[in-house]
Amino acid sequence: MEEQNNNTQAPVAQQPAVSPKADNRTWWQGALIVLFLISSVCGLYLTVKPGMKCEKQPSKEGKVTTALSGLSSKGDKPSVAWIKVRGVIATDNSSSPFSSQQGAGAIAKKVRDAGEDKEVKAIVLDINSPGGTVAAVQNIYSEILKAKKNGKKVVALFRDVAASGGFYIAMAADKIVAEPGTITGSVGVIMQTSNIEGLFDKIGVKMVPITSGKYKDIGSMYRPMTDAEKALLQDMVDDTYTQFFAAVKAGRPEVSESNLTEYTDGRVFTGQRAYNLGFVDKLGGEDEALQLAGELAGIKDPKIISSKSDNLRDFIFSFGSSVENASFIKQLESLATPSVAYLWVH
C-alpha cells in the first residue's frame, strides 16, 4: 500500500484552454483602441492647428537650412523661400479631409505667405509641371507678381518639364534657371472634347438633351459639334492664348519679336534652346538657382525655407510614389471636365 501511495502522483492542475474566439476578441479590442487613438489625434490636429515650428537641419553641403511648417520665419538672417510646383496645376476638387493632392490654391498661398514674410527676401519656384488649367495657373502667376511688388526677388527653376502652364508662371519671375535637357515651351492653349455618338448608336442608346438655349450643351460628347459651336470655342481658346502670349512678352522682353512669334506656337524645346533664345537666363540646377536668388536679393549666405506640409494627413498618407501617382491621377481626373488648359499633352 505504501508503494502504491508513493507511486501515486498528485493530480496536476490543468491550465484553462484559451478559445480562438477569445484571441480574436482581444485582437479586435487592441485594434479598436489603436484606431481610436489615431482618430483622436487626427481630430485634435484638424480642429486646433499647431503653431509654426522652426528646425535647423544640416544640408548636404553642410550649410544650415531652416525647415518650417509654414513660410513664416523669425530668424535673424534674410531667407530664401523654396516652393515646389509639381504635377498638373489644378484646383483640388477633392472633398475628402484626407486628400493628398497639392492644389493650385495651396501653392498660391505659399507664395502669398512668402511675399508677406519680412524675413523672406527671395523666392525660388521649383517647377516640374506640364501645366494645368488656365485659372489655376493664373492664380499662382498673380500671387508671384504680388510678391514682387512687396520687394521679393523671384527665381524660377525648371526641372524635367516646365511646359505650358509651368512655363507661364515662370514668366512672372525675375530670372529663370533650367537644365540643358529640360523640356519647356509649349506656349499655347488646348481644349479637348470627345464624341461617342457612334458607340452609342451601336449599343442602341440615344441622348435627348433639353436645354434653355442652343449653346447650352456645347461640347457634348453625344452629338457632332456644329461649325458655329466650333467658332465659339475657338474664339475662347484664342482669347486665353492672347493672355498667355502677353505674359510671355511681358516676362521676356529681351526675346526678339521673330523668336517670340515662332516659338509660341505650342512647340516644346530644350532648356539649352530656351537659353539660346532668351527664354532662360542661366543653365544649371539647385545651386545655381539659390546663388542667383541670393545675388538678386543681396544675400551673401541665405538660409532656405522649405515649406513642410502643414497637414498631418499628408504625413499619414505619404507612402511613397504610389500616393504621388494617385494624386497625379486625381489631378488628371479634375481635367476630365471640359476646360481650357495651359497644358502639354501628348
mmCIF file of C-alpha atoms in Angstrom:
data_model
loop_
_atom_site.group_PDB
_atom_site.id
_atom_site.type_symbol
_atom_site.label_atom_id
_atom_site.label_comp_id
_atom_site.label_asym_id
_atom_site.label_seq_id
_atom_site.Cartn_x
_atom_site.Cartn_y
_atom_site.Cartn_z
ATOM 1 C CA MET A 1 0.000 0.000 0.000
ATOM 2 C CA GLU A 2 2.860 2.329 0.902
ATOM 3 C CA GLU A 3 4.436 1.688 -2.511
ATOM 4 C CA GLN A 4 1.151 2.407 -4.173
ATOM 5 C CA ASN A 5 0.781 5.638 -2.220
ATOM 6 C CA ASN A 6 4.333 6.683 -3.050
ATOM 7 C CA ASN A 7 3.874 5.954 -6.739
ATOM 8 C CA THR A 8 0.619 7.785 -6.840
ATOM 9 C CA GLN A 9 1.230 11.368 -8.096
ATOM 10 C CA ALA A 10 -0.824 14.313 -7.121
ATOM 11 C CA PRO A 11 -3.095 15.493 -9.870
ATOM 12 C CA VAL A 12 -1.617 18.402 -11.851
ATOM 13 C CA ALA A 13 -3.852 21.420 -12.221
ATOM 14 C CA GLN A 14 -4.658 21.987 -15.871
ATOM 15 C CA GLN A 15 -4.474 25.486 -17.363
ATOM 16 C CA PRO A 16 -7.753 26.614 -18.806
ATOM 17 C CA ALA A 17 -7.658 26.475 -22.591
ATOM 18 C CA VAL A 18 -7.885 29.805 -24.389
ATOM 19 C CA SER A 19 -10.516 29.683 -27.053
ATOM 20 C CA PRO A 20 -9.859 31.092 -30.525
ATOM 21 C CA LYS A 21 -12.818 33.411 -30.003
ATOM 22 C CA ALA A 22 -11.097 34.969 -27.003
ATOM 23 C CA ASP A 23 -7.927 35.541 -29.037
ATOM 24 C CA ASN A 24 -9.911 37.216 -31.810
ATOM 25 C CA ARG A 25 -11.781 39.354 -29.298
ATOM 26 C CA THR A 26 -8.526 40.541 -27.738
ATOM 27 C CA TRP A 27 -7.052 41.364 -31.152
ATOM 28 C CA TRP A 28 -10.074 43.372 -32.189
ATOM 29 C CA GLN A 29 -10.126 45.251 -28.908
ATOM 30 C CA GLY A 30 -6.490 46.226 -29.385
ATOM 31 C CA ALA A 31 -7.103 47.300 -32.973
ATOM 32 C CA LEU A 32 -10.084 49.420 -31.965
ATOM 33 C CA ILE A 33 -8.069 51.123 -29.250
ATOM 34 C CA VAL A 34 -5.287 51.961 -31.726
ATOM 35 C CA LEU A 35 -7.782 53.301 -34.281
ATOM 36 C CA PHE A 36 -9.481 55.369 -31.597
ATOM 37 C CA LEU A 37 -6.182 56.930 -30.550
ATOM 38 C CA ILE A 38 -5.218 57.718 -34.150
ATOM 39 C CA SER A 39 -8.604 59.270 -34.929
ATOM 40 C CA SER A 40 -8.459 61.307 -31.723
ATOM 41 C CA VAL A 41 -5.045 62.723 -32.613
ATOM 42 C CA CYS A 42 -6.149 63.487 -36.183
ATOM 43 C CA GLY A 43 -9.349 65.128 -34.992
ATOM 44 C CA LEU A 44 -7.482 67.247 -32.467
ATOM 45 C CA TYR A 45 -4.937 68.294 -35.079
ATOM 46 C CA LEU A 46 -7.556 69.239 -37.654
ATOM 47 C CA THR A 47 -9.542 71.167 -35.049
ATOM 48 C CA VAL A 48 -6.694 73.048 -33.429
ATOM 49 C CA LYS A 49 -3.853 73.774 -35.872
ATOM 50 C CA PRO A 50 -0.476 73.707 -34.179
ATOM 51 C CA GLY A 51 1.788 76.738 -34.309
ATOM 52 C CA MET A 52 4.766 77.183 -36.548
ATOM 53 C CA LYS A 53 7.871 75.203 -35.711
ATOM 54 C CA CYS A 54 11.334 76.014 -36.917
ATOM 55 C CA GLU A 55 14.045 73.366 -37.013
ATOM 56 C CA LYS A 56 17.610 73.844 -38.151
ATOM 57 C CA GLN A 57 18.787 70.973 -40.278
ATOM 58 C CA PRO A 58 22.158 70.365 -41.936
ATOM 59 C CA SER A 59 22.005 70.273 -45.721
ATOM 60 C CA LYS A 60 24.078 68.087 -47.983
ATOM 61 C CA GLU A 61 26.570 70.905 -48.395
ATOM 62 C CA GLY A 62 26.929 71.256 -44.631
ATOM 63 C CA LYS A 63 25.068 74.551 -44.512
ATOM 64 C CA VAL A 64 22.266 75.073 -42.058
ATOM 65 C CA THR A 65 18.833 75.351 -43.568
ATOM 66 C CA THR A 66 15.600 76.233 -41.870
ATOM 67 C CA ALA A 67 12.590 73.962 -42.342
ATOM 68 C CA LEU A 68 9.276 75.499 -41.380
ATOM 69 C CA SER A 69 5.811 74.022 -41.182
ATOM 70 C CA GLY A 70 4.744 77.204 -42.976
ATOM 71 C CA LEU A 71 6.578 80.042 -44.606
ATOM 72 C CA SER A 72 6.869 82.399 -41.653
ATOM 73 C CA SER A 73 10.351 82.997 -40.315
ATOM 74 C CA LYS A 74 11.575 84.739 -37.191
ATOM 75 C CA GLY A 75 15.242 84.174 -37.819
ATOM 76 C CA ASP A 76 17.940 86.827 -37.664
ATOM 77 C CA LYS A 77 19.037 86.365 -41.267
ATOM 78 C CA PRO A 78 17.252 87.043 -44.552
ATOM 79 C CA SER A 79 15.907 83.869 -46.104
ATOM 80 C CA VAL A 80 15.002 82.325 -49.436
ATOM 81 C CA ALA A 81 11.625 80.572 -49.649
ATOM 82 C CA TRP A 82 11.833 77.361 -51.680
ATOM 83 C CA ILE A 83 8.406 76.476 -53.108
ATOM 84 C CA LYS A 84 7.807 73.356 -55.183
ATOM 85 C CA VAL A 85 5.330 73.143 -58.047
ATOM 86 C CA ARG A 86 4.763 69.524 -59.012
ATOM 87 C CA GLY A 87 2.470 67.764 -61.468
ATOM 88 C CA VAL A 88 -0.632 69.112 -63.154
ATOM 89 C CA ILE A 89 -1.566 72.560 -61.844
ATOM 90 C CA ALA A 90 -5.238 72.386 -60.965
ATOM 91 C CA THR A 91 -7.638 73.182 -58.179
ATOM 92 C CA ASP A 92 -8.039 70.380 -55.654
ATOM 93 C CA ASN A 93 -11.636 69.269 -56.167
ATOM 94 C CA SER A 94 -11.496 66.535 -53.531
ATOM 95 C CA SER A 95 -13.889 66.977 -50.602
ATOM 96 C CA SER A 96 -12.116 64.315 -48.584
ATOM 97 C CA PRO A 97 -10.254 65.563 -45.468
ATOM 98 C CA PHE A 98 -7.545 63.021 -46.306
ATOM 99 C CA SER A 99 -6.795 64.283 -49.802
ATOM 100 C CA SER A 100 -3.054 64.265 -50.539
ATOM 101 C CA GLN A 101 -3.308 66.436 -53.623
ATOM 102 C CA GLN A 102 -1.470 69.742 -53.577
ATOM 103 C CA GLY A 103 -3.857 72.087 -55.349
ATOM 104 C CA ALA A 104 -3.011 75.358 -57.040
ATOM 105 C CA GLY A 105 -4.616 77.232 -54.149
ATOM 106 C CA ALA A 106 -2.134 75.727 -51.701
ATOM 107 C CA ILE A 107 0.807 76.722 -53.910
ATOM 108 C CA ALA A 108 -0.581 80.237 -54.332
ATOM 109 C CA LYS A 109 -0.946 80.529 -50.551
ATOM 110 C CA LYS A 110 2.703 79.581 -50.030
ATOM 111 C CA VAL A 111 3.738 82.273 -52.483
ATOM 112 C CA ARG A 112 1.463 84.773 -50.738
ATOM 113 C CA ASP A 113 2.827 83.866 -47.300
ATOM 114 C CA ALA A 114 6.391 84.232 -48.562
ATOM 115 C CA GLY A 115 5.517 87.583 -50.100
ATOM 116 C CA GLU A 116 4.200 88.854 -46.766
ATOM 117 C CA ASP A 117 7.070 87.472 -44.658
ATOM 118 C CA LYS A 118 9.533 90.245 -43.809
ATOM 119 C CA GLU A 119 12.410 87.794 -43.328
ATOM 120 C CA VAL A 120 11.964 86.317 -46.808
ATOM 121 C CA LYS A 121 13.924 88.289 -49.363
ATOM 122 C CA ALA A 122 13.711 85.931 -52.323
ATOM 123 C CA ILE A 123 11.591 83.051 -53.618
ATOM 124 C CA VAL A 124 12.694 80.060 -55.692
ATOM 125 C CA LEU A 125 9.887 78.362 -57.622
ATOM 126 C CA ASP A 126 10.986 74.767 -58.143
ATOM 127 C CA ILE A 127 8.877 73.774 -61.174
ATOM 128 C CA ASN A 128 8.357 70.287 -62.549
ATOM 129 C CA SER A 129 4.996 70.519 -64.295
ATOM 130 C CA PRO A 130 3.400 70.100 -67.736
ATOM 131 C CA GLY A 131 0.948 72.907 -66.943
ATOM 132 C CA GLY A 132 -2.683 72.900 -65.938
ATOM 133 C CA THR A 133 -5.988 74.714 -66.085
ATOM 134 C CA VAL A 134 -5.991 78.371 -67.052
ATOM 135 C CA ALA A 135 -7.498 79.826 -63.875
ATOM 136 C CA ALA A 136 -5.306 77.723 -61.582
ATOM 137 C CA VAL A 137 -2.147 78.767 -63.432
ATOM 138 C CA GLN A 138 -3.137 82.431 -63.461
ATOM 139 C CA ASN A 139 -3.861 82.300 -59.732
ATOM 140 C CA ILE A 140 -0.251 81.359 -58.977
ATOM 141 C CA TYR A 141 1.050 83.830 -61.567
ATOM 142 C CA SER A 142 -0.851 86.684 -59.907
ATOM 143 C CA GLU A 143 0.499 85.824 -56.457
ATOM 144 C CA ILE A 144 4.059 85.889 -57.807
ATOM 145 C CA LEU A 145 3.504 89.392 -59.184
ATOM 146 C CA LYS A 146 2.134 90.494 -55.801
ATOM 147 C CA ALA A 147 5.179 89.061 -54.028
ATOM 148 C CA LYS A 148 7.432 91.038 -56.377
ATOM 149 C CA LYS A 149 5.503 94.219 -55.551
ATOM 150 C CA ASN A 150 6.329 93.503 -51.903
ATOM 151 C CA GLY A 151 10.002 93.617 -52.815
ATOM 152 C CA LYS A 152 10.694 89.885 -53.148
ATOM 153 C CA LYS A 153 13.045 88.617 -55.813
ATOM 154 C CA VAL A 154 11.767 85.533 -57.643
ATOM 155 C CA VAL A 155 13.770 82.870 -59.444
ATOM 156 C CA ALA A 156 12.130 80.009 -61.359
ATOM 157 C CA LEU A 157 13.957 76.675 -61.554
ATOM 158 C CA PHE A 158 12.969 74.325 -64.383
ATOM 159 C CA ARG A 159 13.348 70.610 -63.662
ATOM 160 C CA ASP A 160 12.485 67.753 -66.056
ATOM 161 C CA VAL A 161 9.449 69.525 -67.505
ATOM 162 C CA ALA A 162 8.321 73.124 -67.228
ATOM 163 C CA ALA A 163 5.889 73.379 -70.094
ATOM 164 C CA SER A 164 2.786 75.371 -70.910
ATOM 165 C CA GLY A 165 1.279 76.461 -67.561
ATOM 166 C CA GLY A 166 4.548 75.618 -65.827
ATOM 167 C CA PHE A 167 6.257 77.940 -68.307
ATOM 168 C CA TYR A 168 3.503 80.546 -67.812
ATOM 169 C CA ILE A 169 4.005 81.010 -64.059
ATOM 170 C CA ALA A 170 7.762 81.366 -64.608
ATOM 171 C CA MET A 171 7.103 84.413 -66.770
ATOM 172 C CA ALA A 172 6.368 86.329 -63.570
ATOM 173 C CA ALA A 173 9.824 85.532 -62.171
ATOM 174 C CA ASP A 174 12.787 87.906 -62.281
ATOM 175 C CA LYS A 175 15.135 85.205 -63.558
ATOM 176 C CA ILE A 176 14.816 81.625 -64.838
ATOM 177 C CA VAL A 177 17.271 78.741 -64.419
ATOM 178 C CA ALA A 178 16.948 75.477 -66.363
ATOM 179 C CA GLU A 179 18.911 72.347 -67.052
ATOM 180 C CA PRO A 180 20.119 71.986 -70.678
ATOM 181 C CA GLY A 181 17.881 68.935 -71.120
ATOM 182 C CA THR A 182 14.765 70.417 -69.551
ATOM 183 C CA ILE A 183 11.623 70.146 -71.696
ATOM 184 C CA THR A 184 9.964 73.530 -71.776
ATOM 185 C CA GLY A 185 7.897 75.789 -74.011
ATOM 186 C CA SER A 186 4.517 74.520 -75.215
ATOM 187 C CA VAL A 187 3.150 78.047 -75.171
ATOM 188 C CA GLY A 188 -0.460 77.604 -76.130
ATOM 189 C CA VAL A 189 -3.953 76.566 -75.143
ATOM 190 C CA ILE A 190 -5.810 73.311 -75.588
ATOM 191 C CA MET A 191 -9.431 72.303 -75.129
ATOM 192 C CA GLN A 192 -10.311 68.697 -75.764
ATOM 193 C CA THR A 193 -13.755 67.260 -76.388
ATOM 194 C CA SER A 194 -14.861 63.776 -77.367
ATOM 195 C CA ASN A 195 -17.637 62.226 -79.424
ATOM 196 C CA ILE A 196 -19.038 58.801 -78.559
ATOM 197 C CA GLU A 197 -22.138 59.059 -80.728
ATOM 198 C CA GLY A 198 -21.026 56.132 -82.920
ATOM 199 C CA LEU A 199 -20.544 53.892 -79.893
ATOM 200 C CA PHE A 200 -23.983 54.765 -78.526
ATOM 201 C CA ASP A 201 -25.558 54.018 -81.896
ATOM 202 C CA LYS A 202 -24.081 50.513 -81.811
ATOM 203 C CA ILE A 203 -25.481 49.745 -78.363
ATOM 204 C CA GLY A 204 -28.816 51.416 -79.051
ATOM 205 C CA VAL A 205 -28.533 54.401 -76.701
ATOM 206 C CA LYS A 206 -29.674 57.879 -77.669
ATOM 207 C CA MET A 207 -29.317 61.001 -75.546
ATOM 208 C CA VAL A 208 -32.037 63.642 -75.733
ATOM 209 C CA PRO A 209 -30.876 66.897 -74.050
ATOM 210 C CA ILE A 210 -33.378 69.583 -73.099
ATOM 211 C CA THR A 211 -31.675 72.965 -72.932
ATOM 212 C CA SER A 212 -32.588 76.593 -72.348
ATOM 213 C CA GLY A 213 -30.527 77.774 -75.317
ATOM 214 C CA LYS A 214 -28.912 76.379 -78.429
ATOM 215 C CA TYR A 215 -25.408 76.583 -76.990
ATOM 216 C CA LYS A 216 -26.169 75.180 -73.548
ATOM 217 C CA ASP A 217 -24.843 71.697 -74.380
ATOM 218 C CA ILE A 218 -21.910 72.946 -76.430
ATOM 219 C CA GLY A 219 -19.132 70.377 -76.482
ATOM 220 C CA SER A 220 -21.486 67.486 -75.788
ATOM 221 C CA MET A 221 -19.924 64.102 -76.476
ATOM 222 C CA TYR A 222 -23.251 62.674 -77.629
ATOM 223 C CA ARG A 223 -23.509 64.570 -80.910
ATOM 224 C CA PRO A 224 -21.284 66.213 -83.544
ATOM 225 C CA MET A 225 -20.215 69.778 -82.919
ATOM 226 C CA THR A 226 -21.646 72.417 -85.258
ATOM 227 C CA ASP A 227 -19.500 74.946 -87.086
ATOM 228 C CA ALA A 228 -20.977 77.761 -85.001
ATOM 229 C CA GLU A 229 -20.041 75.949 -81.802
ATOM 230 C CA LYS A 230 -16.504 75.327 -83.034
ATOM 231 C CA ALA A 231 -16.172 79.032 -83.819
ATOM 232 C CA LEU A 232 -17.292 79.986 -80.310
ATOM 233 C CA LEU A 233 -14.855 77.617 -78.623
ATOM 234 C CA GLN A 234 -12.041 78.652 -80.949
ATOM 235 C CA ASP A 235 -12.665 82.275 -80.020
ATOM 236 C CA MET A 236 -12.375 81.374 -76.326
ATOM 237 C CA VAL A 237 -9.157 79.443 -76.905
ATOM 238 C CA ASP A 238 -7.715 82.340 -78.912
ATOM 239 C CA ASP A 239 -8.597 84.759 -76.124
ATOM 240 C CA THR A 240 -6.811 82.696 -73.476
ATOM 241 C CA TYR A 241 -3.831 82.250 -75.814
ATOM 242 C CA THR A 242 -3.608 86.030 -76.165
ATOM 243 C CA GLN A 243 -3.347 86.249 -72.389
ATOM 244 C CA PHE A 244 -0.564 83.648 -72.397
ATOM 245 C CA PHE A 245 1.332 85.419 -75.173
ATOM 246 C CA ALA A 246 1.047 88.741 -73.334
ATOM 247 C CA ALA A 247 2.513 87.150 -70.188
ATOM 248 C CA VAL A 248 5.454 85.736 -72.152
ATOM 249 C CA LYS A 249 6.104 89.038 -73.903
ATOM 250 C CA ALA A 250 6.000 90.957 -70.619
ATOM 251 C CA GLY A 251 8.174 88.444 -68.791
ATOM 252 C CA ARG A 252 10.774 88.000 -71.538
ATOM 253 C CA PRO A 253 11.186 91.444 -73.148
ATOM 254 C CA GLU A 254 14.701 90.572 -74.357
ATOM 255 C CA VAL A 255 13.395 87.870 -76.730
ATOM 256 C CA SER A 256 13.231 89.121 -80.305
ATOM 257 C CA GLU A 257 9.835 89.583 -81.890
ATOM 258 C CA SER A 258 10.557 86.950 -84.536
ATOM 259 C CA ASN A 259 11.615 84.307 -81.982
ATOM 260 C CA LEU A 260 8.732 85.247 -79.749
ATOM 261 C CA THR A 261 6.262 84.617 -82.551
ATOM 262 C CA GLU A 262 7.927 81.457 -83.833
ATOM 263 C CA TYR A 263 8.401 79.700 -80.507
ATOM 264 C CA THR A 264 4.982 80.409 -79.031
ATOM 265 C CA ASP A 265 3.104 78.163 -81.425
ATOM 266 C CA GLY A 266 2.794 75.262 -78.979
ATOM 267 C CA ARG A 267 6.130 73.583 -79.720
ATOM 268 C CA VAL A 268 8.365 72.261 -76.964
ATOM 269 C CA PHE A 269 12.125 72.793 -76.863
ATOM 270 C CA THR A 270 15.058 72.085 -74.587
ATOM 271 C CA GLY A 271 16.442 74.223 -71.806
ATOM 272 C CA GLN A 272 19.546 74.807 -73.924
ATOM 273 C CA ARG A 273 17.444 76.158 -76.807
ATOM 274 C CA ALA A 274 15.435 78.255 -74.368
ATOM 275 C CA TYR A 275 18.681 79.742 -73.055
ATOM 276 C CA ASN A 276 19.917 80.499 -76.559
ATOM 277 C CA LEU A 277 16.640 82.249 -77.381
ATOM 278 C CA GLY A 278 16.489 84.260 -74.166
ATOM 279 C CA PHE A 279 13.587 82.437 -72.505
ATOM 280 C CA VAL A 280 16.006 81.214 -69.810
ATOM 281 C CA ASP A 281 18.654 83.333 -68.082
ATOM 282 C CA LYS A 282 21.013 80.658 -66.773
ATOM 283 C CA LEU A 283 21.711 76.957 -67.182
ATOM 284 C CA GLY A 284 22.022 74.889 -64.022
ATOM 285 C CA GLY A 285 20.177 73.355 -61.101
ATOM 286 C CA GLU A 286 19.503 73.961 -57.413
ATOM 287 C CA ASP A 287 22.838 75.545 -56.548
ATOM 288 C CA GLU A 288 22.659 77.972 -59.443
ATOM 289 C CA ALA A 289 19.071 78.922 -58.631
ATOM 290 C CA LEU A 290 19.883 79.546 -54.956
ATOM 291 C CA GLN A 291 23.008 81.524 -55.805
ATOM 292 C CA LEU A 292 21.107 83.649 -58.299
ATOM 293 C CA ALA A 293 18.300 84.305 -55.809
ATOM 294 C CA GLY A 294 20.866 85.388 -53.221
ATOM 295 C CA GLU A 295 22.571 87.722 -55.685
ATOM 296 C CA LEU A 296 19.280 89.366 -56.662
ATOM 297 C CA ALA A 297 18.269 89.858 -53.030
ATOM 298 C CA GLY A 298 21.722 90.890 -51.867
ATOM 299 C CA ILE A 299 22.124 87.913 -49.532
ATOM 300 C CA LYS A 300 25.627 86.531 -49.045
ATOM 301 C CA ASP A 301 24.725 83.393 -47.087
ATOM 302 C CA PRO A 302 20.960 82.867 -47.350
ATOM 303 C CA LYS A 303 19.015 80.330 -45.351
ATOM 304 C CA ILE A 304 16.498 78.228 -47.230
ATOM 305 C CA ILE A 305 12.948 77.991 -46.024
ATOM 306 C CA SER A 306 11.438 74.789 -47.373
ATOM 307 C CA SER A 307 7.712 74.527 -46.780
ATOM 308 C CA LYS A 308 6.788 71.394 -44.927
ATOM 309 C CA SER A 309 3.292 70.026 -45.223
ATOM 310 C CA ASP A 310 1.012 71.708 -42.718
ATOM 311 C CA ASN A 311 -1.396 68.803 -42.703
ATOM 312 C CA LEU A 312 -0.934 65.716 -40.584
ATOM 313 C CA ARG A 313 -2.972 63.767 -43.087
ATOM 314 C CA ASP A 314 -0.300 64.371 -45.728
ATOM 315 C CA PHE A 315 2.228 62.715 -43.447
ATOM 316 C CA ILE A 316 -0.064 59.782 -42.685
ATOM 317 C CA PHE A 317 -0.753 59.109 -46.349
ATOM 318 C CA SER A 318 2.739 59.832 -47.702
ATOM 319 C CA PHE A 319 3.636 56.239 -48.509
ATOM 320 C CA GLY A 320 5.902 56.960 -51.465
ATOM 321 C CA SER A 321 5.386 57.065 -55.170
ATOM 322 C CA SER A 322 2.081 55.186 -55.055
ATOM 323 C CA VAL A 323 0.441 58.137 -53.334
ATOM 324 C CA GLU A 324 2.110 60.583 -55.716
ATOM 325 C CA ASN A 325 0.775 58.625 -58.679
ATOM 326 C CA ALA A 326 -2.693 58.523 -57.133
ATOM 327 C CA SER A 327 -2.544 62.282 -56.606
ATOM 328 C CA PHE A 328 -1.463 62.772 -60.230
ATOM 329 C CA ILE A 329 -4.373 60.632 -61.402
ATOM 330 C CA LYS A 330 -6.768 62.748 -59.334
ATOM 331 C CA GLN A 331 -5.317 65.858 -60.929
ATOM 332 C CA LEU A 332 -5.876 64.409 -64.385
ATOM 333 C CA GLU A 333 -9.417 63.479 -63.399
ATOM 334 C CA SER A 334 -10.025 67.085 -62.422
ATOM 335 C CA LEU A 335 -9.193 67.988 -66.028
ATOM 336 C CA ALA A 336 -11.683 65.482 -67.424
ATOM 337 C CA THR A 337 -14.408 68.114 -67.244
ATOM 338 C CA PRO A 338 -14.277 70.196 -70.449
ATOM 339 C CA SER A 339 -11.932 73.103 -69.703
ATOM 340 C CA VAL A 340 -9.437 75.339 -71.360
ATOM 341 C CA ALA A 341 -5.925 74.462 -70.243
ATOM 342 C CA TYR A 342 -2.349 75.612 -70.483
ATOM 343 C CA LEU A 343 -1.228 72.003 -70.645
ATOM 344 C CA TRP A 344 1.299 69.992 -72.614
ATOM 345 C CA VAL A 345 -0.342 66.716 -73.631
ATOM 346 C CA HIS A 346 0.896 64.017 -75.980
#
